[in-house]
Amino acid sequence: MDRKIEDILKRNQLSVTSGRKKILELFLQQDGALAHNDIEKRAGEKFDRVTIYRTLQAFLEKGMIHSIPTSDNSIRYALCKDNCSEGHHHDDHVHFVCSACGNTVCLEGVMVPPIKLPNGFVVEQVEMLVSGVCKSCNMDV
Amino acid sequence: MDRKIEDILKRNQLSVTSGRKKILELFLQQDGALAHNDIEKRAGEKFDRVTIYRTLQAFLEKGMIHSIPTSDNSIRYALCKDNCSEGHHHDDHVHFVCSACGNTVCLEGVMVPPIKLPNGFVVEQVEMLVSGVCKSCNMDV
DNA sequence: ACAACAAACGCAACAGCGTTGCAAATAATT
DNA sequence: AATTATTTGCAACGCTGTTGCGTTTGTTGT
């Protein structure tokens, strides 16, 4: 496991440090998205806030994670799957925020439907943010 | 004009104060969305930051404006059209952020397409945020 | 029009998010 | 193992948003 994490970092041309290993591990353990705050808590007070910010930025630049806009204003990050790690594929999938458990997940299977804008508007990127109750929370009831 | 603004405030059961009149006026003059910061600047340093926050919150609660999530983390607000002022209709229209001029506008005519999620997920709300180049900026070129 | 009451305002203080500069510590390279 | 390149931690800062409280302003009833 530790080897695997180090490999991912090296493959992305990042120095292997304990902080980066820990943060990457958190992302791998979790299938939802993480905000800076979540990482700070789960890392066990061991890392400086700034280090976490810089690590997230590094991961972002390398295309290892992508950011998800939220209604409350704090940026969340989620691991990019497979091919995304190479470039910035960002294949416009839907993001889901559960109002029960608060988790944010990528719905990798659900593509953002094509959208037609009025004349004169040029589309560069589309974000789709769905809120509601997620699968696990529905099963709990 | 001043009468019209006062009427809107009264219709929404809000006291008529100079701050609220000014902020509502800014929204009416502008067809794009405004962030707290924009208002602070355009109001001409005359109002306390807290007053602006509280006014925005009041407008929001009365359904006069709605909030728009952004990628940079600052909440933007836009006027609700017509019927929206009564309740919280929030008829799922698309929001557009121009990467050239930075403006955020509601595309009232463009509805958010229906989305089909995996079994177990219940949809409550859908936000669609499109970024690109807006009509006016395209014409400038 | 005026008094009594309710609401909004301004100020001060605070908490959280995110950034930058710089010296010390750690990883990569030879 | 020594040198060099990166990262880290610390301190400090700016911006966004919130809360409490005393003062000011708007609303209401007579």
Coordinates of C-alpha atoms (C1' of nucleotides) in Angstrom, one line a residue:
Chain A
M1 CA 0.0 0.0 0.0
D2 CA 2.8 2.3 0.9
R3 CA 4.6 1.4 -2.2
K4 CA 1.5 2.1 -4.3
I5 CA 1.1 5.5 -2.9
E6 CA 4.8 6.3 -3.5
D7 CA 4.5 5.1 -7.0
I8 CA 1.6 7.4 -7.7
L9 CA 3.5 10.4 -6.4
K10 CA 6.6 9.6 -8.4
R11 CA 4.6 9.0 -11.5
N12 CA 3.3 12.5 -11.1
Q13 CA 6.8 13.9 -10.6
L14 CA 6.2 14.8 -7.0
S15 CA 8.7 14.4 -4.2
V16 CA 7.7 11.7 -1.8
T17 CA 7.1 13.2 1.6
S18 CA 5.2 12.1 4.6
G19 CA 2.6 14.8 4.2
R20 CA 1.8 14.0 0.6
K21 CA 1.7 10.3 1.4
K22 CA -0.7 10.9 4.2
I23 CA -3.0 13.2 2.2
L24 CA -3.0 10.9 -0.8
E25 CA -3.8 8.0 1.5
L26 CA -6.8 9.9 2.8
F27 CA -8.1 10.4 -0.7
L28 CA -7.6 6.7 -1.5
Q29 CA -9.4 5.6 1.6
Q30 CA -12.4 7.9 1.0
D31 CA -14.5 7.6 -2.1
G32 CA -16.2 11.0 -1.5
A33 CA -14.6 14.4 -1.9
L34 CA -12.5 16.1 0.7
A35 CA -12.3 19.8 1.7
H36 CA -9.2 21.3 3.2
N37 CA -10.9 21.2 6.6
D38 CA -11.6 17.4 6.4
I39 CA -8.0 16.7 5.7
E40 CA -6.8 18.9 8.5
K41 CA -9.0 17.0 10.9
R42 CA -8.3 13.5 9.7
A43 CA -4.6 13.9 9.3
G44 CA -4.5 14.2 13.1
E45 CA -3.2 17.7 13.6
K46 CA 0.1 16.6 12.3
F47 CA 0.5 18.9 9.3
D48 CA 0.5 22.6 9.0
R49 CA -2.5 24.2 7.2
V50 CA -0.2 25.7 4.7
T51 CA 1.3 22.4 3.8
I52 CA -2.1 21.0 3.1
Y53 CA -3.0 23.9 0.9
R54 CA 0.2 23.5 -1.1
T55 CA -0.2 19.8 -1.4
L56 CA -3.7 20.2 -2.7
Q57 CA -2.4 22.7 -5.2
A58 CA 0.3 20.4 -6.3
F59 CA -2.1 17.5 -6.7
L60 CA -4.4 19.8 -8.6
E61 CA -1.7 21.0 -11.0
K62 CA -0.7 17.4 -11.7
G63 CA -4.2 16.5 -12.4
M64 CA -4.4 14.0 -9.6
I65 CA -7.5 15.6 -8.1
H66 CA -10.1 18.0 -9.4
S67 CA -12.0 20.7 -7.6
I68 CA -15.7 20.8 -7.0
P69 CA -17.6 24.1 -6.5
T70 CA -20.0 24.1 -3.5
S71 CA -22.9 26.2 -2.4
D72 CA -21.4 26.9 0.9
N73 CA -18.2 28.4 -0.1
S74 CA -15.4 26.0 0.5
I75 CA -13.7 24.1 -2.3
R76 CA -13.8 20.3 -2.3
Y77 CA -11.4 18.0 -4.0
A78 CA -11.9 14.5 -5.4
L79 CA -9.5 12.0 -6.9
C80 CA -9.5 11.8 -10.6
K81 CA -10.0 8.4 -12.0
D82 CA -7.6 6.6 -14.3
N83 CA -6.9 8.6 -17.4
C84 CA -7.6 11.9 -15.8
S85 CA -4.3 11.6 -14.0
E86 CA -2.4 12.1 -17.2
G87 CA -3.8 15.3 -18.4
H88 CA -6.8 17.4 -17.5
H89 CA -9.5 15.4 -19.1
H90 CA -12.3 16.6 -16.8
D91 CA -14.9 14.7 -18.5
D92 CA -17.8 16.7 -17.2
H93 CA -19.4 14.2 -14.8
V94 CA -22.0 15.1 -12.2
H95 CA -21.2 15.9 -8.6
F96 CA -23.7 15.0 -5.9
V97 CA -23.9 16.5 -2.4
C98 CA -25.9 14.6 0.2
S99 CA -28.0 16.8 2.4
A100 CA -28.1 14.1 5.0
C101 CA -24.6 13.0 5.5
G102 CA -23.0 16.0 3.9
N103 CA -20.8 13.9 1.6
T104 CA -19.9 15.0 -1.8
V105 CA -19.3 12.3 -4.4
C106 CA -18.5 12.1 -8.1
L107 CA -21.1 10.3 -10.1
E108 CA -18.6 9.0 -12.7
G109 CA -21.3 7.3 -14.7
V110 CA -23.6 10.3 -15.1
M111 CA -22.5 12.6 -17.8
V112 CA -23.5 16.3 -17.9
P113 CA -26.2 16.6 -20.6
P114 CA -25.3 18.9 -23.5
I115 CA -26.6 22.4 -23.1
K116 CA -27.7 24.9 -25.7
L117 CA -27.1 28.5 -24.9
P118 CA -28.4 31.6 -26.6
N119 CA -26.4 32.9 -29.6
G120 CA -23.2 34.7 -28.8
F121 CA -22.4 32.6 -25.8
V122 CA -19.4 30.3 -26.0
V123 CA -19.2 27.4 -23.6
E124 CA -15.9 26.4 -22.0
Q125 CA -16.8 24.3 -19.1
V126 CA -20.0 23.0 -17.5
E127 CA -20.4 22.2 -13.8
M128 CA -23.4 20.3 -12.6
L129 CA -24.1 20.1 -8.9
V130 CA -26.9 18.0 -7.7
S131 CA -28.1 18.0 -4.1
G132 CA -30.3 15.5 -2.4
V133 CA -30.1 12.2 -0.5
C134 CA -27.5 9.7 -1.4
K135 CA -27.8 6.0 -1.8
S136 CA -26.3 5.0 1.6
C137 CA -28.5 7.5 3.5
N138 CA -31.6 6.3 1.7
M139 CA -30.8 2.7 2.7
D140 CA -30.5 3.7 6.3
V141 CA -34.1 4.8 6.5
Chain B
M1 CA -37.9 55.1 -9.5
D2 CA -37.6 55.7 -5.8
R3 CA -41.2 54.9 -5.3
K4 CA -40.9 51.7 -7.2
I5 CA -38.0 50.6 -5.0
E6 CA -39.9 51.4 -1.9
D7 CA -42.9 49.5 -3.1
I8 CA -40.8 46.4 -3.7
L9 CA -39.4 46.6 -0.2
K10 CA -42.8 47.1 1.4
R11 CA -44.3 44.3 -0.7
N12 CA -41.7 42.0 0.9
Q13 CA -42.5 43.2 4.4
L14 CA -39.2 45.0 4.8
S15 CA -38.6 48.3 6.4
V16 CA -37.6 51.0 4.0
T17 CA -34.1 52.2 4.9
S18 CA -31.5 54.0 2.8
G19 CA -29.2 51.0 2.8
R20 CA -31.8 48.6 1.5
K21 CA -33.0 51.1 -1.1
K22 CA -29.4 51.6 -2.3
I23 CA -28.6 47.9 -2.5
L24 CA -31.9 47.1 -4.3
E25 CA -31.2 49.9 -6.7
L26 CA -27.8 48.4 -7.5
F27 CA -29.5 45.1 -8.3
L28 CA -32.0 46.7 -10.5
Q29 CA -29.4 48.7 -12.4
Q30 CA -27.3 45.6 -13.0
D31 CA -28.5 42.6 -14.9
G32 CA -25.7 40.4 -13.7
A33 CA -25.1 38.9 -10.3
L34 CA -23.5 40.8 -7.5
A35 CA -21.2 39.6 -4.8
H36 CA -20.9 41.2 -1.4
N37 CA -17.7 42.9 -2.5
D38 CA -19.2 44.4 -5.7
I39 CA -21.9 46.0 -3.6
E40 CA -19.4 47.3 -1.0
K41 CA -17.5 49.0 -3.8
R42 CA -20.4 50.4 -5.8
A43 CA -22.3 51.7 -2.8
G44 CA -19.5 54.2 -2.3
E45 CA -18.1 53.2 1.1
K46 CA -21.3 54.5 2.7
F47 CA -22.5 51.3 4.3
D48 CA -21.0 49.0 6.9
R49 CA -20.0 45.6 5.7
V50 CA -22.3 44.0 8.3
T51 CA -25.3 46.0 7.0
I52 CA -24.7 44.7 3.5
Y53 CA -24.5 41.1 4.7
R54 CA -27.6 41.5 6.7
T55 CA -29.4 43.1 3.9
L56 CA -28.5 40.4 1.5
Q57 CA -29.7 37.8 4.0
A58 CA -33.0 39.6 4.4
F59 CA -33.5 39.8 0.6
L60 CA -32.6 36.1 0.4
E61 CA -35.1 35.1 3.0
K62 CA -37.8 37.1 1.3
G63 CA -37.0 35.4 -2.0
M64 CA -36.1 38.7 -3.7
I65 CA -32.7 37.3 -4.7
H66 CA -31.1 33.9 -5.0
S67 CA -27.6 32.8 -4.5
I68 CA -25.3 31.3 -7.1
P69 CA -22.4 29.0 -6.2
T70 CA -19.1 29.9 -7.7
S71 CA -15.8 28.2 -8.2
D72 CA -13.8 31.0 -6.6
N73 CA -15.2 31.1 -3.2
S74 CA -17.5 34.0 -2.8
I75 CA -21.3 33.8 -3.0
R76 CA -23.0 35.8 -5.7
Y77 CA -26.6 37.0 -5.7
A78 CA -29.0 37.8 -8.4
L79 CA -32.4 39.3 -8.5
C80 CA -35.3 36.8 -8.8
K81 CA -37.6 37.5 -11.7
D82 CA -41.4 38.0 -11.2
N83 CA -43.0 35.1 -9.6
C84 CA -39.9 34.0 -7.8
S85 CA -40.4 36.9 -5.3
E86 CA -43.5 35.2 -3.9
G87 CA -42.1 31.9 -2.7
H88 CA -38.9 30.1 -3.5
H89 CA -39.6 28.9 -7.0
H90 CA -36.0 28.6 -8.0
D91 CA -36.9 27.3 -11.4
D92 CA -33.6 25.7 -12.1
H93 CA -32.2 28.0 -14.7
V94 CA -28.6 28.0 -15.8
H95 CA -26.0 30.4 -14.5
F96 CA -23.2 31.6 -16.7
V97 CA -19.9 33.0 -15.7
C98 CA -17.9 34.9 -18.3
S99 CA -14.2 34.3 -18.1
A100 CA -13.4 37.5 -19.9
C101 CA -15.4 40.1 -18.0
G102 CA -16.0 38.1 -14.9
N103 CA -19.7 38.8 -14.9
T104 CA -22.2 36.2 -13.7
V105 CA -25.6 36.2 -15.4
C106 CA -28.8 34.2 -15.1
L107 CA -29.8 32.6 -18.4
E108 CA -33.5 32.7 -17.6
G109 CA -34.4 31.2 -20.8
V110 CA -32.2 28.1 -20.5
M111 CA -33.6 25.4 -18.3
V112 CA -31.5 22.8 -16.6
P113 CA -32.0 19.6 -18.5
P114 CA -33.5 16.7 -16.5
I115 CA -30.9 14.4 -15.1
K116 CA -31.1 10.7 -14.3
L117 CA -29.2 9.4 -11.4
P118 CA -28.3 5.9 -10.3
N119 CA -30.9 4.0 -8.2
G120 CA -31.0 5.1 -4.6
F121 CA -30.2 8.7 -5.2
V122 CA -33.0 11.3 -4.6
V123 CA -32.6 14.7 -6.3
E124 CA -33.6 17.8 -4.4
Q125 CA -32.0 20.5 -6.3
V126 CA -29.8 20.9 -9.4
E127 CA -27.3 23.7 -10.0
M128 CA -25.8 24.2 -13.4
L129 CA -22.9 26.5 -13.8
V130 CA -21.5 27.2 -17.2
S131 CA -18.3 29.2 -17.8
G132 CA -17.1 30.6 -21.1
V133 CA -17.3 33.9 -23.0
C134 CA -20.5 35.9 -22.8
K135 CA -22.4 37.6 -25.6
S136 CA -21.1 41.2 -25.0
C137 CA -17.5 40.0 -24.7
N138 CA -17.8 38.1 -28.0
M139 CA -19.0 41.1 -29.8
D140 CA -16.1 43.2 -28.5
V141 CA -13.7 41.0 -30.4
Chain C
dA1 C1' -47.7 65.3 14.7
dC2 C1' -45.9 62.9 18.5
dA3 C1' -44.8 59.4 21.6
dA4 C1' -43.8 54.4 22.1
dC5 C1' -42.3 50.5 20.2
dA6 C1' -39.8 47.6 16.8
dA7 C1' -36.4 47.1 13.5
dA8 C1' -32.0 48.2 11.4
dC9 C1' -27.5 50.2 11.8
dG10 C1' -22.6 50.8 13.0
dC11 C1' -18.9 49.4 15.7
dA12 C1' -15.9 46.0 17.7
dA13 C1' -14.5 41.7 18.0
dC14 C1' -14.1 37.2 16.4
dA15 C1' -13.5 32.7 13.5
dG16 C1' -12.4 30.5 9.2
dC17 C1' -10.3 30.2 4.5
dG18 C1' -6.6 31.0 1.6
dT19 C1' -1.9 33.3 0.3
dT20 C1' 3.0 34.9 0.7
dG21 C1' 7.9 35.3 2.4
dC22 C1' 11.5 33.3 4.6
dA23 C1' 14.5 30.3 7.3
dA24 C1' 14.9 25.5 8.8
dA25 C1' 14.3 20.7 7.6
dT26 C1' 13.8 17.1 4.4
dA27 C1' 14.2 14.6 -0.1
dA28 C1' 16.6 13.9 -4.5
dT29 C1' 21.0 13.8 -7.1
dT30 C1' 26.0 13.1 -7.8
Chain D
dA1 C1' 28.2 11.3 2.1
dA2 C1' 28.0 15.9 0.4
dT3 C1' 25.6 19.1 -2.5
dT4 C1' 21.6 20.8 -4.4
dA5 C1' 16.7 21.2 -5.1
dT6 C1' 12.1 20.8 -2.7
dT7 C1' 9.2 21.0 1.1
dT8 C1' 7.9 22.3 5.4
dG9 C1' 6.6 25.1 9.4
dC10 C1' 6.1 29.6 11.2
dA11 C1' 4.5 34.2 11.2
dA12 C1' 2.0 37.5 9.3
dC13 C1' -1.5 39.2 6.3
dG14 C1' -6.0 40.0 3.6
dC15 C1' -10.6 38.6 2.6
dT16 C1' -15.2 36.6 3.7
dG17 C1' -18.8 36.0 6.9
dT18 C1' -20.8 36.1 11.8
dT19 C1' -22.3 37.7 16.5
dG20 C1' -23.3 40.9 20.4
dC21 C1' -24.6 45.3 21.9
dG22 C1' -25.6 50.1 22.3
dT23 C1' -27.3 53.8 19.3
dT24 C1' -30.0 55.4 15.5
dT25 C1' -33.7 55.1 12.4
dG26 C1' -38.2 53.6 10.7
dT27 C1' -43.0 52.2 11.8
dT28 C1' -47.3 52.4 14.3
dG29 C1' -51.2 54.0 17.1
dT30 C1' -53.4 57.9 19.1

